[in-house]
Short mmCIF file of C-alpha atoms and ligand atoms in Angstrom, two decimals:
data_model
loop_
_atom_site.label_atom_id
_atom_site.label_comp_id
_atom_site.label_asym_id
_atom_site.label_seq_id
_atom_site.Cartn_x
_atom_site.Cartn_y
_atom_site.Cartn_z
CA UNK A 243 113.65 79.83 88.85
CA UNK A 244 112.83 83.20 87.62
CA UNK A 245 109.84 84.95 86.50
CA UNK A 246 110.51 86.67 83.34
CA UNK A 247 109.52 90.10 81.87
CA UNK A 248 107.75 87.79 79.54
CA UNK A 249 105.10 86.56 82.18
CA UNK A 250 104.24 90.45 82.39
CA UNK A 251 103.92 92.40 79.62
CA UNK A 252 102.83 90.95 76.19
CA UNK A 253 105.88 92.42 74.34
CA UNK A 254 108.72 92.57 76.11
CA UNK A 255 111.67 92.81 73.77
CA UNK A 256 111.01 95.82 71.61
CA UNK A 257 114.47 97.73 71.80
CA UNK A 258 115.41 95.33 74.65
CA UNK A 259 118.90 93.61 74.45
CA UNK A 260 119.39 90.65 76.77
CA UNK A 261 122.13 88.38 78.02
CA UNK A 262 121.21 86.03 75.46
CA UNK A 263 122.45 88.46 71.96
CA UNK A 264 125.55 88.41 74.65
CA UNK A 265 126.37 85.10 73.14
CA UNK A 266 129.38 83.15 74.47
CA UNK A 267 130.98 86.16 76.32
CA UNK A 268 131.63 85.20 80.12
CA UNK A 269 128.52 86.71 81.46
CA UNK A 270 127.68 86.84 85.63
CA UNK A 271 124.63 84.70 86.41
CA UNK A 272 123.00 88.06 87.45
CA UNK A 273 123.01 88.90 83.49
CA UNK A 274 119.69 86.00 83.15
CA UNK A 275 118.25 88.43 85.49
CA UNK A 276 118.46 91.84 83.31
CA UNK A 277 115.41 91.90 81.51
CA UNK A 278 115.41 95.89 80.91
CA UNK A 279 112.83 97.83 80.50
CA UNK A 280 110.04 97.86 77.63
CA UNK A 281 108.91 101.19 79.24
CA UNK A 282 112.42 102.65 79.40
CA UNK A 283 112.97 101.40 75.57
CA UNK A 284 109.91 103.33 74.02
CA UNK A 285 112.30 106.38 74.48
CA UNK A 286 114.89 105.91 71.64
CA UNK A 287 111.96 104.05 70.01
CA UNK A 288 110.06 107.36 69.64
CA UNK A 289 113.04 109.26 69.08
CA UNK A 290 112.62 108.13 65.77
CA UNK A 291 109.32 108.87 64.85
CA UNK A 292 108.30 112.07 63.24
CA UNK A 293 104.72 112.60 63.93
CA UNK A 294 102.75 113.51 66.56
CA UNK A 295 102.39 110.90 69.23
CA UNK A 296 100.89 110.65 72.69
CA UNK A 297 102.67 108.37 74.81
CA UNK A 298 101.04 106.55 76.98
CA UNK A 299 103.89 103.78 78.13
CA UNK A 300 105.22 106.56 80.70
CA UNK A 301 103.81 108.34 83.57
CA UNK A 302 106.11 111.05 82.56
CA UNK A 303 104.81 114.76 83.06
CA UNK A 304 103.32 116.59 80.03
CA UNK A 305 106.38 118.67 78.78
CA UNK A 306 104.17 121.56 78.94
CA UNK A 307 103.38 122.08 82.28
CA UNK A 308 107.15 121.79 83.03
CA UNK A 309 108.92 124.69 84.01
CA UNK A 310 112.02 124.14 82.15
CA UNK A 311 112.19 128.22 81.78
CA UNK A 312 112.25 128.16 85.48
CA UNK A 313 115.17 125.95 86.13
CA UNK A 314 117.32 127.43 83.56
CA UNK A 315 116.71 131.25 85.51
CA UNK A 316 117.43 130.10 88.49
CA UNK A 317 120.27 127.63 87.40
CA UNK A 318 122.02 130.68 86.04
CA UNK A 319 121.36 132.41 89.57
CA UNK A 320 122.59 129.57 91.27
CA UNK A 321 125.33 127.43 89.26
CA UNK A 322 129.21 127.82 90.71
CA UNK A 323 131.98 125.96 91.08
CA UNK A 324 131.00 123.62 93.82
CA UNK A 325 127.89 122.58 91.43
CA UNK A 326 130.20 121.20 88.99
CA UNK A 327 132.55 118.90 91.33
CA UNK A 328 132.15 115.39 92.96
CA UNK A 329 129.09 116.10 95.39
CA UNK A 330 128.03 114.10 98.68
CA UNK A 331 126.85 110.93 98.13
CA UNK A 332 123.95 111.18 100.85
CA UNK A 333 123.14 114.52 98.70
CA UNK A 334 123.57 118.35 98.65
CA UNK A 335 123.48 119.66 101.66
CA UNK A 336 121.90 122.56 100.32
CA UNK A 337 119.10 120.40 98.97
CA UNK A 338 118.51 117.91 102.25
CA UNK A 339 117.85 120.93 103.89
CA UNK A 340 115.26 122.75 101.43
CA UNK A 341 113.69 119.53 101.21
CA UNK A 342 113.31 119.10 105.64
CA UNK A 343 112.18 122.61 105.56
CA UNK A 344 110.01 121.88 102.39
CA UNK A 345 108.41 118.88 104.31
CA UNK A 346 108.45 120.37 107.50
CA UNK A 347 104.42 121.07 108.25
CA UNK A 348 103.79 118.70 105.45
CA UNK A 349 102.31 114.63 105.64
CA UNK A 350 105.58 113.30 105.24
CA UNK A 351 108.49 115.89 107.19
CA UNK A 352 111.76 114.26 106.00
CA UNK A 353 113.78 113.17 108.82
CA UNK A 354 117.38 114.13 107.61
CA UNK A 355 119.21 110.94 109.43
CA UNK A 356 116.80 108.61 107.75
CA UNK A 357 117.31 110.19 104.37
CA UNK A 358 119.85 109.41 101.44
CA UNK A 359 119.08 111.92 97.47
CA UNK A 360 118.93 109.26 95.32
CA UNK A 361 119.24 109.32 91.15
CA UNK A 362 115.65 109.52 90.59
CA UNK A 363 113.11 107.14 92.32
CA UNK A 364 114.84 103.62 90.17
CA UNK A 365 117.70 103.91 92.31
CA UNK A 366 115.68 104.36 95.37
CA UNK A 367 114.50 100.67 94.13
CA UNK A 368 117.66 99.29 93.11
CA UNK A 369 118.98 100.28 96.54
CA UNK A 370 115.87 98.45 98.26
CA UNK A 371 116.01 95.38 96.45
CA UNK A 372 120.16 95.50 96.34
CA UNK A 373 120.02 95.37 100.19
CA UNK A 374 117.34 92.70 100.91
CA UNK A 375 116.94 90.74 98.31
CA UNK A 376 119.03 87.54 97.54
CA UNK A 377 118.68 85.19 94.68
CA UNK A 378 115.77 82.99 94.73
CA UNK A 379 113.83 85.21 97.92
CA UNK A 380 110.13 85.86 97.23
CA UNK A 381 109.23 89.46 96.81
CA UNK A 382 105.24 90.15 96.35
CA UNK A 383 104.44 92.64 93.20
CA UNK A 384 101.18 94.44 92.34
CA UNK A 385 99.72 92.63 89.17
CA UNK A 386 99.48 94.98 87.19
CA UNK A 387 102.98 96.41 88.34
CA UNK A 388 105.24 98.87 87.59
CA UNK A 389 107.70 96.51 85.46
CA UNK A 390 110.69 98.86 86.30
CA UNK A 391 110.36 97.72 89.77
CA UNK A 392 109.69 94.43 89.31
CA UNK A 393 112.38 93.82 86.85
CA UNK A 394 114.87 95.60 89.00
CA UNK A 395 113.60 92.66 91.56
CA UNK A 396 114.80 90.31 89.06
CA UNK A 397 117.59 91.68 88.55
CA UNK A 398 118.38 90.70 91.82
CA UNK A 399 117.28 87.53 91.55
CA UNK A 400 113.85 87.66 93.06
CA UNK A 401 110.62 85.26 92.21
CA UNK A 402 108.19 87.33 91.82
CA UNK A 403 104.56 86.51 93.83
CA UNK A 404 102.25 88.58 91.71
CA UNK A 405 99.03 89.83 93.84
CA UNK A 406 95.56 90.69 92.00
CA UNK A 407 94.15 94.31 92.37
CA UNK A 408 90.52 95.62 92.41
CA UNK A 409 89.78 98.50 92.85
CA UNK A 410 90.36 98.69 96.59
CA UNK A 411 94.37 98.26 95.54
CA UNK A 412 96.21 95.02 96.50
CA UNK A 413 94.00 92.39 97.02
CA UNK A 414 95.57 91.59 100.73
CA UNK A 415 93.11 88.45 101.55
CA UNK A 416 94.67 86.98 98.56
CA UNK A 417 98.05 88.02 99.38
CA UNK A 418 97.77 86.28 102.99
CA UNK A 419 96.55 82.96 101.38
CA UNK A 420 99.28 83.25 98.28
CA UNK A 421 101.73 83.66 100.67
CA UNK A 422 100.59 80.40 102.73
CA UNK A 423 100.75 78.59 99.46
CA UNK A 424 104.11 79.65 98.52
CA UNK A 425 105.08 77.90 101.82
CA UNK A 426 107.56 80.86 102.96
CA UNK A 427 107.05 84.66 103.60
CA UNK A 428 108.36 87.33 101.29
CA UNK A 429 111.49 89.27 101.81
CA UNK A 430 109.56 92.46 100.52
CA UNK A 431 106.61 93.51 99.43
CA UNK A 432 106.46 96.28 96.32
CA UNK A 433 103.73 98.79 96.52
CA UNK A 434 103.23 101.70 94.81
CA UNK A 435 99.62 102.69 97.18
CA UNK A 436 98.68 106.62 95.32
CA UNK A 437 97.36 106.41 91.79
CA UNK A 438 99.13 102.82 91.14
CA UNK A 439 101.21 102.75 87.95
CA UNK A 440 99.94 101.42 85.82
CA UNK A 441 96.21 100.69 87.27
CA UNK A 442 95.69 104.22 88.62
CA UNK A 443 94.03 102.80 91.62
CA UNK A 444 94.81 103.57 95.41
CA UNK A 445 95.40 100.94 98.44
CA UNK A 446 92.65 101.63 100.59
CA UNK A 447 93.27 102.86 104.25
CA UNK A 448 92.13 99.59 105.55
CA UNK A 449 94.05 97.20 103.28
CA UNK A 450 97.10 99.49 104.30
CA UNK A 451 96.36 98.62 107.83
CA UNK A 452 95.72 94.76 106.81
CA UNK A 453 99.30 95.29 104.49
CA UNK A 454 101.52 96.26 107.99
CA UNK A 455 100.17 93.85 109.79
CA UNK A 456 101.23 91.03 107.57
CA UNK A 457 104.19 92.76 106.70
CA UNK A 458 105.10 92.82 110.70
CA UNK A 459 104.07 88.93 110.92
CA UNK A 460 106.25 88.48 108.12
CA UNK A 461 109.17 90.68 108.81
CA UNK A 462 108.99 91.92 105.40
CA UNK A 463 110.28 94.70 104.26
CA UNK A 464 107.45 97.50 102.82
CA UNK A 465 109.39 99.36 99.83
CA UNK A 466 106.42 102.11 99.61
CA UNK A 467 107.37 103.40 96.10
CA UNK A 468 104.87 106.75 96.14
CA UNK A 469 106.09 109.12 92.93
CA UNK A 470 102.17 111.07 92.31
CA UNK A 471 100.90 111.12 95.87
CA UNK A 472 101.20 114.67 95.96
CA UNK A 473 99.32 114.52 92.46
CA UNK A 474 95.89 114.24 94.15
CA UNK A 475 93.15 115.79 91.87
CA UNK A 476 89.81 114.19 93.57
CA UNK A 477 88.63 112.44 96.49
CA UNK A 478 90.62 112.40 100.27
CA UNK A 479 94.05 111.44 101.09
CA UNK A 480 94.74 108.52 102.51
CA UNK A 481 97.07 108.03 105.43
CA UNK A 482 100.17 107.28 104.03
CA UNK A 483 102.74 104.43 105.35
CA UNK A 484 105.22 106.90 106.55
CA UNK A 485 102.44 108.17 108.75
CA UNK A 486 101.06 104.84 109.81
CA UNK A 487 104.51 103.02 110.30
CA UNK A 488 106.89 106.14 111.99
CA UNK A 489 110.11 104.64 112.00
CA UNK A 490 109.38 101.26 111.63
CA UNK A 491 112.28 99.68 110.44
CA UNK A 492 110.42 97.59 108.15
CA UNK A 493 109.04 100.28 105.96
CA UNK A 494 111.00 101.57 103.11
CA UNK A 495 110.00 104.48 100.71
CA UNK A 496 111.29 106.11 97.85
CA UNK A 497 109.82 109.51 96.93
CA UNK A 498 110.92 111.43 93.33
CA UNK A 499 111.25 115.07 91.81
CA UNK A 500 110.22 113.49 88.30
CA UNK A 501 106.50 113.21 88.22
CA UNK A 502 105.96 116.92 90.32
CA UNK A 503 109.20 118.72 88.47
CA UNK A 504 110.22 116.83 85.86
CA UNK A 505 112.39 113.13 85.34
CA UNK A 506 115.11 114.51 83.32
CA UNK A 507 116.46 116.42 86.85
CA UNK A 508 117.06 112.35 87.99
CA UNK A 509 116.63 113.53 91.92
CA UNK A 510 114.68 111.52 94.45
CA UNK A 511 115.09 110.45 97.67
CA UNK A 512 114.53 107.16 99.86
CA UNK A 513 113.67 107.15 103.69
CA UNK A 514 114.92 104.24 105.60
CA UNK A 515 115.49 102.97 109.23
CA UNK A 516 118.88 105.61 110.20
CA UNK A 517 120.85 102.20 111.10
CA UNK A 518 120.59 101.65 106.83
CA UNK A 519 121.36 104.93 105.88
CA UNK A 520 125.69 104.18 106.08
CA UNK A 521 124.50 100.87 103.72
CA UNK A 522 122.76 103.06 101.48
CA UNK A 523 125.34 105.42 101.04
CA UNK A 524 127.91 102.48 100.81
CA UNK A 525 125.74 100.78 98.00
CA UNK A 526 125.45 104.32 96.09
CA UNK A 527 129.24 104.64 95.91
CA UNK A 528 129.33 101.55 94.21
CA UNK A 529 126.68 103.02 91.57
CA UNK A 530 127.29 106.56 90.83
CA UNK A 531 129.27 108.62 93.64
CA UNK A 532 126.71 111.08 93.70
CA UNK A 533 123.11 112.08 92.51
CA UNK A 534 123.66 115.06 89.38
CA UNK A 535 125.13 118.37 91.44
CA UNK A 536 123.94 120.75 89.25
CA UNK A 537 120.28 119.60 89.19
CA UNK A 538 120.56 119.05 93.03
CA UNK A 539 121.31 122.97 93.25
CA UNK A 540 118.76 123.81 90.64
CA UNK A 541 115.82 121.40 92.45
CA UNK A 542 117.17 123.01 96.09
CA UNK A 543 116.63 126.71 94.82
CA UNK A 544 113.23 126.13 93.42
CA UNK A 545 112.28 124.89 96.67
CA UNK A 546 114.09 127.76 98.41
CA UNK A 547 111.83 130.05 96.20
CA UNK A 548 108.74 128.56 97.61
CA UNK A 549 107.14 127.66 94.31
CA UNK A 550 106.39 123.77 94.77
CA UNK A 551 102.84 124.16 96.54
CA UNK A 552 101.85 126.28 93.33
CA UNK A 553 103.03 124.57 91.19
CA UNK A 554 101.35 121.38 92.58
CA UNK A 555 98.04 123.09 92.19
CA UNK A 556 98.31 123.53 88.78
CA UNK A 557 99.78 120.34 87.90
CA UNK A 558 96.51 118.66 89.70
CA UNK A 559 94.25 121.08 87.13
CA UNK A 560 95.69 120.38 84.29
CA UNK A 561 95.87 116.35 84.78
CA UNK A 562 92.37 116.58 86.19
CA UNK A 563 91.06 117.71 83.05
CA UNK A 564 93.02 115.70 81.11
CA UNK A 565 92.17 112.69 83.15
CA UNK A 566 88.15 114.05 81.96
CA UNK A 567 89.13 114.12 78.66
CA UNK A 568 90.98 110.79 78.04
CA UNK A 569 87.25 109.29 79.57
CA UNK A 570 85.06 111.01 77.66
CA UNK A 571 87.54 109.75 74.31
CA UNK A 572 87.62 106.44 75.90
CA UNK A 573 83.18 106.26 76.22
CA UNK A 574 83.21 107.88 73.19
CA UNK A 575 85.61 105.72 71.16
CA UNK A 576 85.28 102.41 72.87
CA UNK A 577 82.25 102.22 74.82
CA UNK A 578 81.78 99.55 77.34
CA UNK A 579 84.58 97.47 75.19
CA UNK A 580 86.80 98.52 77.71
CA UNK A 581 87.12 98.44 81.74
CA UNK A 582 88.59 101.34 82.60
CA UNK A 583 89.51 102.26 86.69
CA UNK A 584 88.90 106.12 87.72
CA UNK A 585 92.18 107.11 89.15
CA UNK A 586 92.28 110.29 91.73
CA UNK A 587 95.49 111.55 90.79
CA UNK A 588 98.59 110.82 88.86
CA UNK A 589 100.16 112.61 86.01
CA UNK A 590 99.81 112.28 82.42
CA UNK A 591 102.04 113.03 79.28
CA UNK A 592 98.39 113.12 76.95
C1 PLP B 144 105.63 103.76 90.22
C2 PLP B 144 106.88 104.38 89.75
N1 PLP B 144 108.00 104.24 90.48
C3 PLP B 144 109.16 104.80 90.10
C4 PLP B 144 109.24 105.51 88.92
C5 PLP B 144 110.58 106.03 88.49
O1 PLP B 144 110.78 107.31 88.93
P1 PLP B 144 112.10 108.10 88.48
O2 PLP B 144 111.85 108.64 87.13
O3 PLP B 144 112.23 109.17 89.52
O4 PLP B 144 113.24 107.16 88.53
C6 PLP B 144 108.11 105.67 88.12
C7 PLP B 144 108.18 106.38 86.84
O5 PLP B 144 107.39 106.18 85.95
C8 PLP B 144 106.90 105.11 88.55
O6 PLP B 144 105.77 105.23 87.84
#
C-alpha cells in the first residue's frame, strides 16, 4: 500500500534505522511508514569524516555567509529570563510581530491570525500532512521531490502520486490525466514552486494558475512549501500562491528562517485558513510545546535591526556566483554527459 523511500532515491538506508531492526517489539502500524531521511542522515555521516567535503545532499546555507557573529551580539543584547522559559506555542510574540512588520510592504505580508512559528519549515509539513492526510489518501509529489516531505507524507500513511517536471515545473497536463487514472482526487498536492529542491526549477505562472484550478476542482489542499523564494539571483518573480489564492482555505504554506538565516535557529512559520490555526496549535502541543525561545528572540531582534533585506542581497551574490561556478566545473568536467537545469535562485553549501 505504500510507496517506499526506496522507489525514490537509489540509496535509501545509509545511516537510516527502520521499523524493521525494531524486531519483535510492539511497534504502531505508523512505524512501516517512518522511512527517515537519507538527506537528514548525511549529517552524523559527515561528522565523521576529516577532510574537506562539499555537500551537496542539503540545500543548507554556506556556513560562511552566515552571520553567526551577529546572532551571538545581539543574543547577548537580547537574552533574559522570559527567553529561557516555556514560550507560546503559536510563537513569540515579540517575533510574530517583527515578522508582520517585516512582511508588511513585502509579496507575502503575514497575516498574524493565519499564522502559527513553527520548528523550522519540517514541522510546517508534518503539521500539513498530520491534519489532512489519512492512511491510504493520495497526495501528489514533485518527481524529483524533496524526500523530507514526501517521507513525512508517508509517515502519515500517504500513496504517493509522483508528477514529472520539465523545466516549466510540475508537469500539470500530466497531473490532470494521472489523477483520472488513479480513479480518485488527491487530498494534497506538495509543491515546492521557487528554485525546486532538488531540480532547481520554478512552476511557471501559468501552470500555477492551471495548479489552483485543479486544486479547487479537487478540493485539495495546496501545501506551498517555498524555503529560497526570497533567494532570487536571475530572471522575474513569479506571482506566488499566497498572492494568487488570498485566503483560500485550500492553500497551505510553510515559509523558513533556515535557508535566508541559517537551519540550526529551527524557526519557520506556516500560513493557514484562521479557522486551522487552534488545530495547528493543538497538533504542536502534542509535538514540542513551543518553537526554541531563545532563537525566537534572537531571529525577532535581527529583524527589529532591519538587517534581512541586506543580508538577502548578499546571500543572492554570493550563490549567484557560485551557481556560475558549479556550471562552468560541471561543462568543464562532464561535458554534455550530464543534463543539468539552470536554476534562478536557491542557496548552496559549495
Ligand atoms: C524544499 C524544502 N522544504 C523544507 C525544508 C526544511 O526546512 P527547515 O530546515 O526549515 O526545516 C528544506 C530544507 O532543505 C527544503 O529544501
Amino acid at each position: 500500500m505504500f510507496t517506499t523511500i526506496s522507489d525514490l532515491t537509489p540509496s535509501p538506508t545509509a545511516g537510516v534505522t527502520g521499523a524493521a531492526d525494531a524486531g519483535l517489539l510492539p511497534l504502531a502500524r505508523r512505524a512501516d511508514g517512518l522511512v527517515g531521511s537519507v538527506i537528514d542522515s548525511s549529517t552524523s555521516l559527515l561528522a565523521g569524516q576529516k577532510h574537506d567535503i562539499v555537500r551537496f545532499a542539503m540545500g543548507a546555507p554556506a556556513p560562511d555567509v552566515t552571520p553567526w557573529e551577529t546572532f551571538r551580539d545581539l543574543a547577548g543584547d537580547v537574552y533574559d529570563a522570559s527567553s529561557f522559559t516555556y514560550g507560546a506555542t503559536e510563537g513569540e510574540p515579540v517575533l510574530l510581530d517583527q515578522l508582520a512588520k517585516y512582511t508588511a510592504d513585502k509579496a507575502e505580508p503575514v497575516d498574524l491570525d493565519r499564522t502559527v512559528i513553527t520548528t523550522g519549515g519540517m514541522q510546517g509539513l508534518d503539521l500539513a500532512f498530520k491534519l489532512f492526510v489519512d492512511p491510504g489518501d493520495l497526495v501528489v509529489v514533485e518527481s524529483p521531490t524533496y524526500t523530507n516531505g514526501s517521507g513525512t507524507a508517508l509517515s502519515y500513511g500517504a500513496d504517493l502520486l509522483e508528477v514529472p517536471m520539465d523545466a516549466d515545473g510540475l508537469d500539470v497536463d500530466r497531473l490532470e490525466s494521472l489523477v483520472a487514472e488513479a480513479g480518485r482526487v488527491p487530498k494534497a498536492i506538495y509543491t515546492i514552486p521557487n528554485f525546486q529542491n532538488p531540480s532547481g526549477v520554478t512552476l511557471s505562472h501559468e501552470r500555477r494558475l492551471r495548479l489552483i484550478e485543479l486544486a479547487r476542482r479537487w478540493g485539495s489542499i495546496i501545501v506551498d512549501d517555498d524555503p529560497y523564494g526570497l533567494l532570487r539571483f536571475a530572471g522575474e518573480d513569479v506571482p506566488s500562491f499566497p498572492q494568487l489564492m488570498g485566503d483560500d482555505p485550500l492553500l497551505y504554506s510553510v515559509r523558513t528562517f533556515s535557508k535566508i538565516l541559517a537551519p540550526g535557529l529551527r524557526v519557520g512559520w506556516v500560513t493557514a485558513d484562521a479557522r486551522l490555526r487552534q488545530l495547528l496549535i493543538n497538533s504542536k502541543q502534542a509535538m514540542d510545546t513551543c518553537t526554541n525561545v531563545p532563537n525566537q528572540h534572537v531571529v525577532a531582534e535581527f529583524l527589529r535591526r532591519g538587517g534581512l533585506d541586506e543580508h538577502l542581497a548578499g546571500l543572492r551574490v554570493q550563490y549567484r556566483t557560485r551557481k556560475e561556478a558549479m556550471q562552468e566545473a560541471i561543462a568543464e568536467h562532464l561535458g554534455d554527459r550530464v543534463r543539468t537545469t539552470d536554476p534562478e535562485g536557491g542557496s548552496s553549501s559549495g
